[in-house]
Short mmCIF file of C-alpha atoms (C1' of nucleotides) in Angstrom, two decimals:
data_model
loop_
_atom_site.label_atom_id
_atom_site.label_comp_id
_atom_site.label_asym_id
_atom_site.label_seq_id
_atom_site.Cartn_x
_atom_site.Cartn_y
_atom_site.Cartn_z
CA MET R 1 -92.44 44.48 226.93
CA SER R 2 -93.22 41.64 224.56
CA GLY R 3 -93.08 40.68 220.88
CA VAL R 4 -90.20 39.52 218.78
CA ARG R 5 -88.11 42.40 217.55
CA SER R 6 -86.32 41.80 214.29
CA GLY R 7 -84.58 45.03 213.48
CA PRO R 8 -81.63 44.89 211.11
CA GLU R 9 -79.23 45.59 213.99
CA GLU R 10 -80.22 42.24 215.48
CA LEU R 11 -80.01 40.32 212.24
CA ASP R 12 -76.43 41.36 211.70
CA ILE R 13 -74.73 38.87 213.90
CA GLU R 14 -71.41 38.70 212.10
CA ASN R 15 -69.59 40.87 214.62
CA ARG R 16 -71.32 39.53 217.72
CA PRO R 17 -69.91 36.12 218.53
CA ASP R 18 -71.30 36.40 222.07
CA GLN R 19 -74.86 36.68 220.79
CA ALA R 20 -74.32 33.83 218.35
CA GLU R 21 -73.10 31.77 221.30
CA GLU R 22 -76.24 32.61 223.25
CA LEU R 23 -78.67 31.99 220.38
CA LEU R 24 -77.22 28.57 219.56
CA ARG R 25 -77.09 27.11 223.06
CA LEU R 26 -79.11 23.90 223.08
CA ASP R 27 -80.76 24.81 226.38
CA ARG R 28 -81.97 28.11 224.91
CA GLN R 29 -83.84 26.41 222.04
CA VAL R 30 -87.61 26.18 222.16
CA CYS R 31 -87.82 23.66 219.35
CA PHE R 32 -85.37 21.12 220.70
CA PRO R 33 -87.41 20.14 223.79
CA LEU R 34 -90.45 19.69 221.56
CA TYR R 35 -88.43 17.42 219.30
CA ALA R 36 -87.03 15.47 222.25
CA ALA R 37 -90.44 15.18 223.92
CA SER R 38 -91.97 13.82 220.74
CA ASN R 39 -89.29 11.13 220.44
CA LEU R 40 -89.45 10.19 224.11
CA ILE R 41 -93.23 9.95 224.02
CA ASN R 42 -93.08 7.72 220.97
CA ARG R 43 -90.63 5.51 222.87
CA LEU R 44 -92.96 5.25 225.88
CA TYR R 45 -96.02 4.45 223.77
CA ARG R 46 -94.24 1.88 221.63
CA PRO R 47 -94.35 -1.18 223.92
CA VAL R 48 -97.88 -0.38 225.11
CA LEU R 49 -99.25 0.04 221.59
CA ALA R 50 -97.33 -2.98 220.31
CA GLU R 51 -99.74 -5.12 222.31
CA LEU R 52 -102.58 -3.69 220.23
CA GLY R 53 -100.63 -4.16 217.01
CA LEU R 54 -100.29 -0.42 216.44
CA THR R 55 -97.49 2.13 216.09
CA TYR R 56 -97.93 5.61 217.54
CA PRO R 57 -98.83 7.31 214.23
CA GLN R 58 -101.22 4.45 213.50
CA TYR R 59 -102.80 4.93 216.93
CA LEU R 60 -103.33 8.64 216.22
CA THR R 61 -104.93 7.75 212.89
CA MET R 62 -107.27 5.35 214.66
CA LEU R 63 -108.21 8.09 217.17
CA VAL R 64 -109.39 10.24 214.26
CA LEU R 65 -111.31 7.37 212.70
CA TRP R 66 -112.93 6.40 216.01
CA GLU R 67 -114.41 9.89 216.12
CA ARG R 68 -115.84 9.57 212.61
CA SER R 69 -115.54 7.01 209.81
CA PRO R 70 -115.19 6.87 206.86
CA ARG R 71 -112.74 9.63 206.10
CA THR R 72 -110.72 10.52 203.03
CA VAL R 73 -106.93 10.35 203.04
CA GLY R 74 -106.84 14.13 202.77
CA GLU R 75 -109.10 14.61 205.79
CA LEU R 76 -106.85 12.35 207.86
CA ALA R 77 -103.74 14.19 206.68
CA ALA R 78 -105.28 17.54 207.65
CA ALA R 79 -106.38 16.30 211.07
CA LEU R 80 -102.94 14.86 211.84
CA HIS R 81 -100.94 17.65 210.15
CA LEU R 82 -99.21 15.01 208.08
CA ASP R 83 -98.11 14.80 204.46
CA GLY R 84 -100.30 12.67 202.22
CA GLY R 85 -97.28 10.67 201.14
CA THR R 86 -96.76 9.64 204.75
CA LEU R 87 -100.27 8.33 205.18
CA THR R 88 -100.69 6.15 202.09
CA PRO R 89 -98.25 3.43 203.22
CA LEU R 90 -99.39 3.76 206.86
CA LEU R 91 -103.00 3.19 205.80
CA LYS R 92 -101.98 0.20 203.70
CA ARG R 93 -100.43 -1.30 206.82
CA LEU R 94 -103.58 -0.59 208.85
CA GLU R 95 -105.51 -2.30 206.06
CA ALA R 96 -103.14 -5.29 206.11
CA SER R 97 -103.67 -5.49 209.89
CA GLY R 98 -107.43 -5.66 209.30
CA PHE R 99 -108.38 -2.44 211.08
CA VAL R 100 -109.53 -0.39 208.06
CA THR R 101 -110.66 -0.76 204.47
CA ARG R 102 -109.51 1.44 201.58
CA THR R 103 -112.02 1.99 198.79
CA ARG R 104 -112.25 4.50 195.97
CA ASP R 105 -115.12 6.94 196.50
CA VAL R 106 -117.74 6.26 193.81
CA GLU R 107 -118.87 9.91 194.06
CA ASP R 108 -115.35 11.11 193.25
CA GLU R 109 -112.94 8.52 191.96
CA ARG R 110 -109.94 10.65 192.99
CA ARG R 111 -110.73 10.14 196.65
CA VAL R 112 -110.01 7.05 198.73
CA LEU R 113 -112.30 6.38 201.68
CA ILE R 114 -110.77 4.92 204.82
CA GLU R 115 -113.34 3.06 206.88
CA LEU R 116 -113.10 1.14 210.16
CA THR R 117 -113.68 -2.60 210.02
CA ALA R 118 -115.51 -4.44 212.81
CA GLN R 119 -112.08 -5.38 214.15
CA GLY R 120 -111.01 -1.75 214.01
CA ARG R 121 -114.08 -0.66 215.93
CA THR R 122 -113.59 -3.38 218.54
CA LEU R 123 -110.03 -2.22 219.15
CA LYS R 124 -111.34 1.04 220.63
CA THR R 125 -112.28 -0.56 223.94
CA ARG R 126 -108.80 -1.92 224.51
CA ALA R 127 -107.25 1.34 223.31
CA ALA R 128 -109.10 3.29 226.00
CA GLN R 129 -106.71 1.73 228.51
CA VAL R 130 -103.69 3.23 226.75
CA PRO R 131 -103.94 6.81 228.08
CA LEU R 132 -104.51 5.43 231.59
CA THR R 133 -101.50 3.13 231.35
CA LEU R 134 -99.31 5.95 230.09
CA MET R 135 -100.38 8.33 232.85
CA GLU R 136 -99.67 5.76 235.54
CA GLY R 137 -97.03 6.94 237.96
CA PHE R 138 -96.75 10.29 236.28
CA GLU R 139 -96.34 13.09 238.78
CA TYR R 140 -98.20 15.59 236.65
CA SER R 141 -101.19 17.45 238.01
CA GLU R 142 -104.31 17.65 235.89
CA GLU R 143 -103.88 21.42 235.88
CA ASP R 144 -100.31 21.18 234.57
CA ALA R 145 -101.41 18.71 231.91
CA ASP R 146 -104.25 20.98 230.77
CA ASN R 147 -101.91 23.95 230.70
CA LEU R 148 -99.30 22.07 228.68
CA ARG R 149 -101.88 20.76 226.25
CA GLU R 150 -103.42 24.16 225.61
CA THR R 151 -100.05 25.87 225.26
CA VAL R 152 -98.82 23.39 222.67
CA GLN R 153 -102.19 23.29 220.90
CA ASP R 154 -101.93 27.07 220.41
CA LEU R 155 -98.42 26.65 219.04
CA VAL R 156 -99.57 23.93 216.64
CA ALA R 157 -102.40 26.13 215.39
CA MET R 158 -99.89 28.88 214.68
CA LEU R 159 -97.38 26.55 213.03
CA ALA R 160 -100.08 24.89 210.92
CA ASP R 161 -101.32 28.29 209.81
CA ARG R 162 -97.80 29.28 208.83
CA SER R 163 -97.20 25.97 207.08
CA GLN R 164 -100.33 26.48 204.98
CA ARG R 165 -99.30 30.00 204.04
CA ARG R 166 -95.99 28.72 202.72
CA GLU R 167 -97.81 26.03 200.72
CA ARG R 168 -99.93 28.54 198.86
CA SER R 169 -96.97 30.75 197.92
CA MET K 1 -107.51 18.99 243.77
CA SER K 2 -104.70 17.80 241.55
CA GLY K 3 -102.57 14.73 240.83
CA VAL K 4 -103.35 11.77 238.66
CA ARG K 5 -105.53 9.29 240.44
CA SER K 6 -105.24 5.76 239.25
CA GLY K 7 -107.60 3.77 241.39
CA PRO K 8 -108.86 0.46 240.03
CA GLU K 9 -112.33 1.96 239.55
CA GLU K 10 -110.85 4.28 236.94
CA LEU K 11 -108.85 1.62 235.20
CA ASP K 12 -111.92 -0.50 234.61
CA ILE K 13 -113.26 1.16 231.55
CA GLU K 14 -115.08 -1.78 230.02
CA ASN K 15 -118.52 -0.62 231.08
CA ARG K 16 -117.97 3.09 230.54
CA PRO K 17 -118.11 3.83 226.84
CA ASP K 18 -118.65 7.53 227.58
CA GLN K 19 -115.36 7.77 229.42
CA ALA K 20 -113.58 5.85 226.67
CA GLU K 21 -115.02 8.35 224.22
CA GLU K 22 -113.68 11.23 226.28
CA LEU K 23 -110.22 9.74 226.84
CA LEU K 24 -109.67 8.99 223.16
CA ARG K 25 -110.71 12.33 221.70
CA LEU K 26 -107.81 13.70 219.68
CA ASP K 27 -108.26 17.18 221.12
CA ARG K 28 -107.97 15.80 224.65
CA GLN K 29 -104.55 14.27 224.02
CA VAL K 30 -101.46 15.94 225.44
CA CYS K 31 -99.06 13.90 223.34
CA PHE K 32 -100.60 14.54 219.95
CA PRO K 33 -99.91 18.31 219.86
CA LEU K 34 -96.31 17.61 220.85
CA TYR K 35 -96.04 15.14 217.98
CA ALA K 36 -97.68 17.56 215.53
CA ALA K 37 -95.54 20.49 216.72
CA SER K 38 -92.37 18.45 216.25
CA ASN K 39 -93.31 17.56 212.67
CA LEU K 40 -94.41 21.10 211.79
CA ILE K 41 -91.22 22.58 213.23
CA ASN K 42 -89.11 20.14 211.24
CA ARG K 43 -91.01 21.23 208.13
CA LEU K 44 -90.34 24.93 208.83
CA TYR K 45 -86.64 24.39 209.51
CA ARG K 46 -86.08 22.18 206.47
CA PRO K 47 -85.77 24.80 203.71
CA VAL K 48 -83.76 27.16 205.94
CA LEU K 49 -81.30 24.46 207.01
CA ALA K 50 -81.07 23.04 203.50
CA GLU K 51 -79.12 26.18 202.56
CA LEU K 52 -76.51 25.21 205.16
CA GLY K 53 -76.51 21.59 203.96
CA LEU K 54 -78.04 20.32 207.21
CA THR K 55 -81.18 18.48 208.28
CA TYR K 56 -82.85 19.37 211.56
CA PRO K 57 -81.38 16.46 213.57
CA GLN K 58 -77.97 17.24 212.06
CA TYR K 59 -78.40 20.89 213.09
CA LEU K 60 -79.17 19.84 216.67
CA THR K 61 -76.09 17.62 216.67
CA MET K 62 -73.98 20.53 215.49
CA LEU K 63 -75.41 22.72 218.29
CA VAL K 64 -74.09 20.22 220.81
CA LEU K 65 -70.70 20.07 219.12
CA TRP K 66 -70.42 23.86 218.87
CA GLU K 67 -70.69 23.97 222.65
CA ARG K 68 -67.92 21.41 223.07
CA SER K 69 -65.91 19.20 220.74
CA PRO K 70 -64.84 16.43 220.54
CA ARG K 71 -67.62 14.31 221.97
CA THR K 72 -68.26 10.59 221.96
CA VAL K 73 -71.24 9.08 220.16
CA GLY K 74 -72.74 8.20 223.53
CA GLU K 75 -72.42 11.74 224.86
CA LEU K 76 -74.20 13.07 221.78
CA ALA K 77 -76.94 10.47 222.10
CA ALA K 78 -77.47 11.40 225.76
CA ALA K 79 -77.57 15.15 225.04
CA LEU K 80 -80.08 14.70 222.22
CA HIS K 81 -82.10 11.93 223.90
CA LEU K 82 -81.53 9.80 220.83
CA ASP K 83 -80.77 6.14 220.27
CA GLY K 84 -77.17 5.35 219.37
CA GLY K 85 -78.35 3.49 216.31
CA THR K 86 -79.89 6.71 215.03
CA LEU K 87 -76.71 8.71 215.37
CA THR K 88 -74.17 6.47 213.66
CA PRO K 89 -75.52 6.96 210.13
CA LEU K 90 -76.30 10.63 210.83
CA LEU K 91 -72.70 11.22 211.92
CA LYS K 92 -71.39 9.42 208.85
CA ARG K 93 -73.38 11.86 206.73
CA LEU K 94 -72.01 14.83 208.69
CA GLU K 95 -68.56 13.39 208.08
CA ALA K 96 -69.28 12.97 204.35
CA SER K 97 -70.41 16.63 204.30
CA GLY K 98 -67.07 17.63 205.82
CA PHE K 99 -68.39 19.07 209.08
CA VAL K 100 -66.98 16.47 211.50
CA THR K 101 -64.36 13.75 211.78
CA ARG K 102 -64.94 10.31 213.33
CA THR K 103 -61.93 8.71 215.00
CA ARG K 104 -61.54 5.85 217.44
CA ASP K 105 -60.45 7.07 220.88
CA VAL K 106 -56.90 5.84 221.50
CA GLU K 107 -57.56 5.91 225.26
CA ASP K 108 -60.51 3.54 224.85
CA GLU K 109 -60.87 1.83 221.51
CA ARG K 110 -64.56 1.20 222.08
CA ARG K 111 -65.33 4.89 221.84
CA VAL K 112 -65.56 7.00 218.69
CA LEU K 113 -64.73 10.68 218.99
CA ILE K 114 -66.72 13.14 216.92
CA GLU K 115 -64.81 16.35 216.30
CA LEU K 116 -65.63 19.52 214.39
CA THR K 117 -63.58 20.27 211.28
CA ALA K 118 -62.59 23.81 210.35
CA GLN K 119 -65.55 23.82 207.96
CA GLY K 120 -67.82 22.65 210.77
CA ARG K 121 -66.61 25.44 213.05
CA THR K 122 -67.04 28.03 210.31
CA LEU K 123 -70.64 26.97 209.78
CA LYS K 124 -71.54 28.29 213.23
CA THR K 125 -71.57 31.91 212.10
CA ARG K 126 -74.07 31.25 209.33
CA ALA K 127 -76.13 29.00 211.63
CA ALA K 128 -76.59 31.85 214.13
CA GLN K 129 -78.98 33.40 211.61
CA VAL K 130 -81.25 30.36 211.67
CA PRO K 131 -83.08 31.06 214.97
CA LEU K 132 -83.58 34.69 213.88
CA THR K 133 -84.96 33.65 210.50
CA LEU K 134 -87.33 31.15 212.11
CA MET K 135 -88.62 33.68 214.64
CA GLU K 136 -89.33 36.25 211.92
CA GLY K 137 -92.97 37.18 211.75
CA PHE K 138 -93.83 34.97 214.70
CA GLU K 139 -96.38 36.61 216.95
CA TYR K 140 -94.97 35.03 220.08
CA SER K 141 -93.89 37.14 223.01
CA GLU K 142 -90.54 36.45 224.61
CA GLU K 143 -92.39 35.64 227.81
CA ASP K 144 -94.61 33.07 226.09
CA ALA K 145 -91.57 31.52 224.44
CA ASP K 146 -89.70 31.26 227.74
CA ASN K 147 -92.77 29.78 229.40
CA LEU K 148 -93.24 27.19 226.64
CA ARG K 149 -89.58 26.27 226.64
CA GLU K 150 -89.43 25.75 230.40
CA THR K 151 -92.68 23.79 230.48
CA VAL K 152 -91.54 21.38 227.79
CA GLN K 153 -88.02 21.16 229.22
CA ASP K 154 -89.54 19.98 232.52
CA LEU K 155 -91.61 17.41 230.65
CA VAL K 156 -88.54 16.16 228.77
CA ALA K 157 -86.61 15.82 232.03
CA MET K 158 -89.42 13.70 233.42
CA LEU K 159 -89.79 11.60 230.28
CA ALA K 160 -86.03 11.06 230.03
CA ASP K 161 -85.92 9.99 233.66
CA ARG K 162 -88.74 7.51 233.04
CA SER K 163 -87.13 6.27 229.85
CA GLN K 164 -83.90 5.52 231.74
CA ARG K 165 -85.75 3.68 234.49
CA ARG K 166 -87.30 1.37 231.93
CA GLU K 167 -83.89 0.77 230.36
CA ARG K 168 -82.38 -0.49 233.58
CA SER K 169 -85.24 -2.91 234.29
"C1'" DG Q 1 -117.35 18.86 174.06
"C1'" DA Q 2 -112.18 19.38 173.62
"C1'" DT Q 3 -108.60 21.37 176.41
"C1'" DA Q 4 -106.54 23.36 180.33
"C1'" DA Q 5 -106.30 23.99 185.26
"C1'" DA Q 6 -107.13 22.17 189.67
"C1'" DT Q 7 -107.64 18.39 192.95
"C1'" DA Q 8 -106.69 13.76 195.29
"C1'" DT Q 9 -103.65 9.85 195.82
"C1'" DA Q 10 -99.72 7.23 194.93
"C1'" DT Q 11 -94.74 6.68 194.01
"C1'" DT Q 12 -89.77 7.60 194.56
"C1'" DG Q 13 -85.72 8.77 197.01
"C1'" DT Q 14 -83.46 10.56 201.24
"C1'" DG Q 15 -83.05 10.71 206.05
"C1'" DC Q 16 -84.39 9.83 210.51
"C1'" DA Q 17 -85.83 6.72 214.88
"C1'" DC Q 18 -85.97 2.71 217.26
"C1'" DA Q 19 -85.41 -2.29 219.04
"C1'" DA Q 20 -82.72 -6.21 218.74
"C1'" DA Q 21 -78.71 -8.44 217.54
"C1'" DA Q 22 -73.79 -8.34 216.35
"C1'" DT Q 23 -69.06 -6.89 217.13
"C1'" DA Q 24 -65.30 -5.53 219.68
"C1'" DA Q 25 -62.79 -3.57 223.46
"C1'" DA Q 26 -62.31 -2.94 228.45
"C1'" DT Q 27 -63.06 -4.56 233.10
"C1'" DC Q 28 -63.91 -7.94 236.53
"C1'" DA Q 29 -63.35 -12.47 238.74
"C1'" DA Q 30 -61.64 -16.79 239.80
"C1'" DT A 1 -53.73 -15.09 232.81
"C1'" DT A 2 -58.08 -16.70 231.39
"C1'" DG A 3 -62.89 -16.60 231.03
"C1'" DA A 4 -67.18 -14.00 231.98
"C1'" DT A 5 -69.45 -9.63 232.23
"C1'" DT A 6 -70.00 -5.00 231.05
"C1'" DT A 7 -69.64 -1.07 227.97
"C1'" DA A 8 -69.51 1.49 223.33
"C1'" DT A 9 -70.62 1.43 218.81
"C1'" DT A 10 -72.40 -0.58 214.56
"C1'" DT A 11 -75.62 -3.31 211.83
"C1'" DT A 12 -80.20 -4.97 210.47
"C1'" DG A 13 -85.00 -4.58 209.71
"C1'" DT A 14 -89.40 -1.98 210.17
"C1'" DG A 15 -91.90 2.17 209.97
"C1'" DC A 16 -92.41 6.86 209.61
"C1'" DA A 17 -91.92 11.91 207.33
"C1'" DC A 18 -91.27 14.75 203.70
"C1'" DA A 19 -90.38 16.99 198.95
"C1'" DA A 20 -90.83 16.19 194.31
"C1'" DT A 21 -92.85 13.80 190.81
"C1'" DA A 22 -96.32 10.98 188.53
"C1'" DT A 23 -101.04 9.50 187.61
"C1'" DA A 24 -105.74 9.87 187.36
"C1'" DT A 25 -110.09 12.23 187.98
"C1'" DT A 26 -112.82 16.33 188.20
"C1'" DT A 27 -113.92 20.92 187.22
"C1'" DA A 28 -113.32 25.32 184.39
"C1'" DT A 29 -112.78 27.64 180.22
"C1'" DC A 30 -113.40 28.19 175.86
#
DNA sequence: GATAAATATATTGTGCACAAAATAAATCAA
DNA sequence: TTGATTTATTTTGTGCACAATATATTTATC
C-alpha cells in the first residue's frame, strides 16, 4: 500500500482535467512548504544574525568551519549542498568581514583553503546564543523538532543523491 | 517531557563550551536541512520547468493563479509567503512571457490585478505533468510524502504567524 | 616529457529574496 | 474640504543560487 506508481495510464493526463486540478493544488504540493519554510526561516534569522555581521548562508558556512578548519571551497560546497559559484563571492565577503582567510593550497595550487581567523573563532561564543534566541517562544516539543529534523535530513540525503546522479550523466 | 525550556540557566552559555559545541553542530540544526532541501528541490525542478519557460517561483505563482484569477499582488504575496518587492519583477517577467496581464484595479487604483492570459491558462495542461515527472523514480511512499507535507505545512503556519507578529510590532 | 583528460576555483549573466525608502491612491479626522 | 494616516505597489541596494563558461593546475596517457 505504498510506493509511487508511475504507469503510463497515470502519466497521460490530457483527458483528466480533474486529476490535473488535484495535482496542481498548492496545498497538495510537498515542495512548496519546504520552499516557504526556507524563506520564512531566513527572514527570522536575518535580524538576529545581523547583530553578528552574518547572513544566514554565511552563518551556515561558519558552522561548518567551527567544526573543522581549514577547509577547501569544494568541501564547504559539499557540506552545504551548494554550488561552488555561490560560495566564492560569499567567502570573499566573509574574508572582507575578517572572519576567514583565503589562501591557495601550496600542496595543490588549484585548491583554496578557507581558514578561521582569531575573530572568526571568537564569534562562535556569541553565535551559540542564536539557536536559543530562535527557539524562544516556539511551541515545538523537542520530540517534534527531532522528528522534523530527521525527516527532512532523510529527504535531503535522497535529493543530494539524485542531484549527484544527474551531475555524472 | 517535552516543550522548549528557556530558563536563564540555559541561556547563559558563556561558561559551557561543550553545550555551544553541541548547539552549533550542523547535523543538529533543524533549519539547515530545510534550507538544503529547498535549494536541491529548486535544482531538480529547474530543467523540467525550463521546458515550460518557467522558474520555480514563477511556477508556484502560476499554481496560485490557476486556482483563481485575477489576483492582486498582495494576495499572491500572502499565498506564497513572499515579500511584495520580490513579486513585482517576477510578475513583470511572467507578463513579458505572455502568461499574465498586469492592470491597475479600476475599483482601487492602488491595486494591480494579475490575470491569466489564454496562453497562461493553456500552460496548465502541460504543467500537470511536472509533479509526475518529479516523482518519477522517487522511492518515497505516499504515506511518507503526506506525513512530510503535513509536518512542514504546520511549521510554515507557525513561522508565518510569527513573521506577521514581528511585522506588526 | 609533451599532450590530453580531469579537477578546483573563479567569472558571467539571469533570477530570486528581502529591508528600507519612495510613490501614489484611499480613508480618516478635524 | 483639507490635511494626516493608512494601504498597495514599486524602486533601490545587497546578497544569494545556479548554469555555463573560463582559467589554471594536476594527473594520465602516450
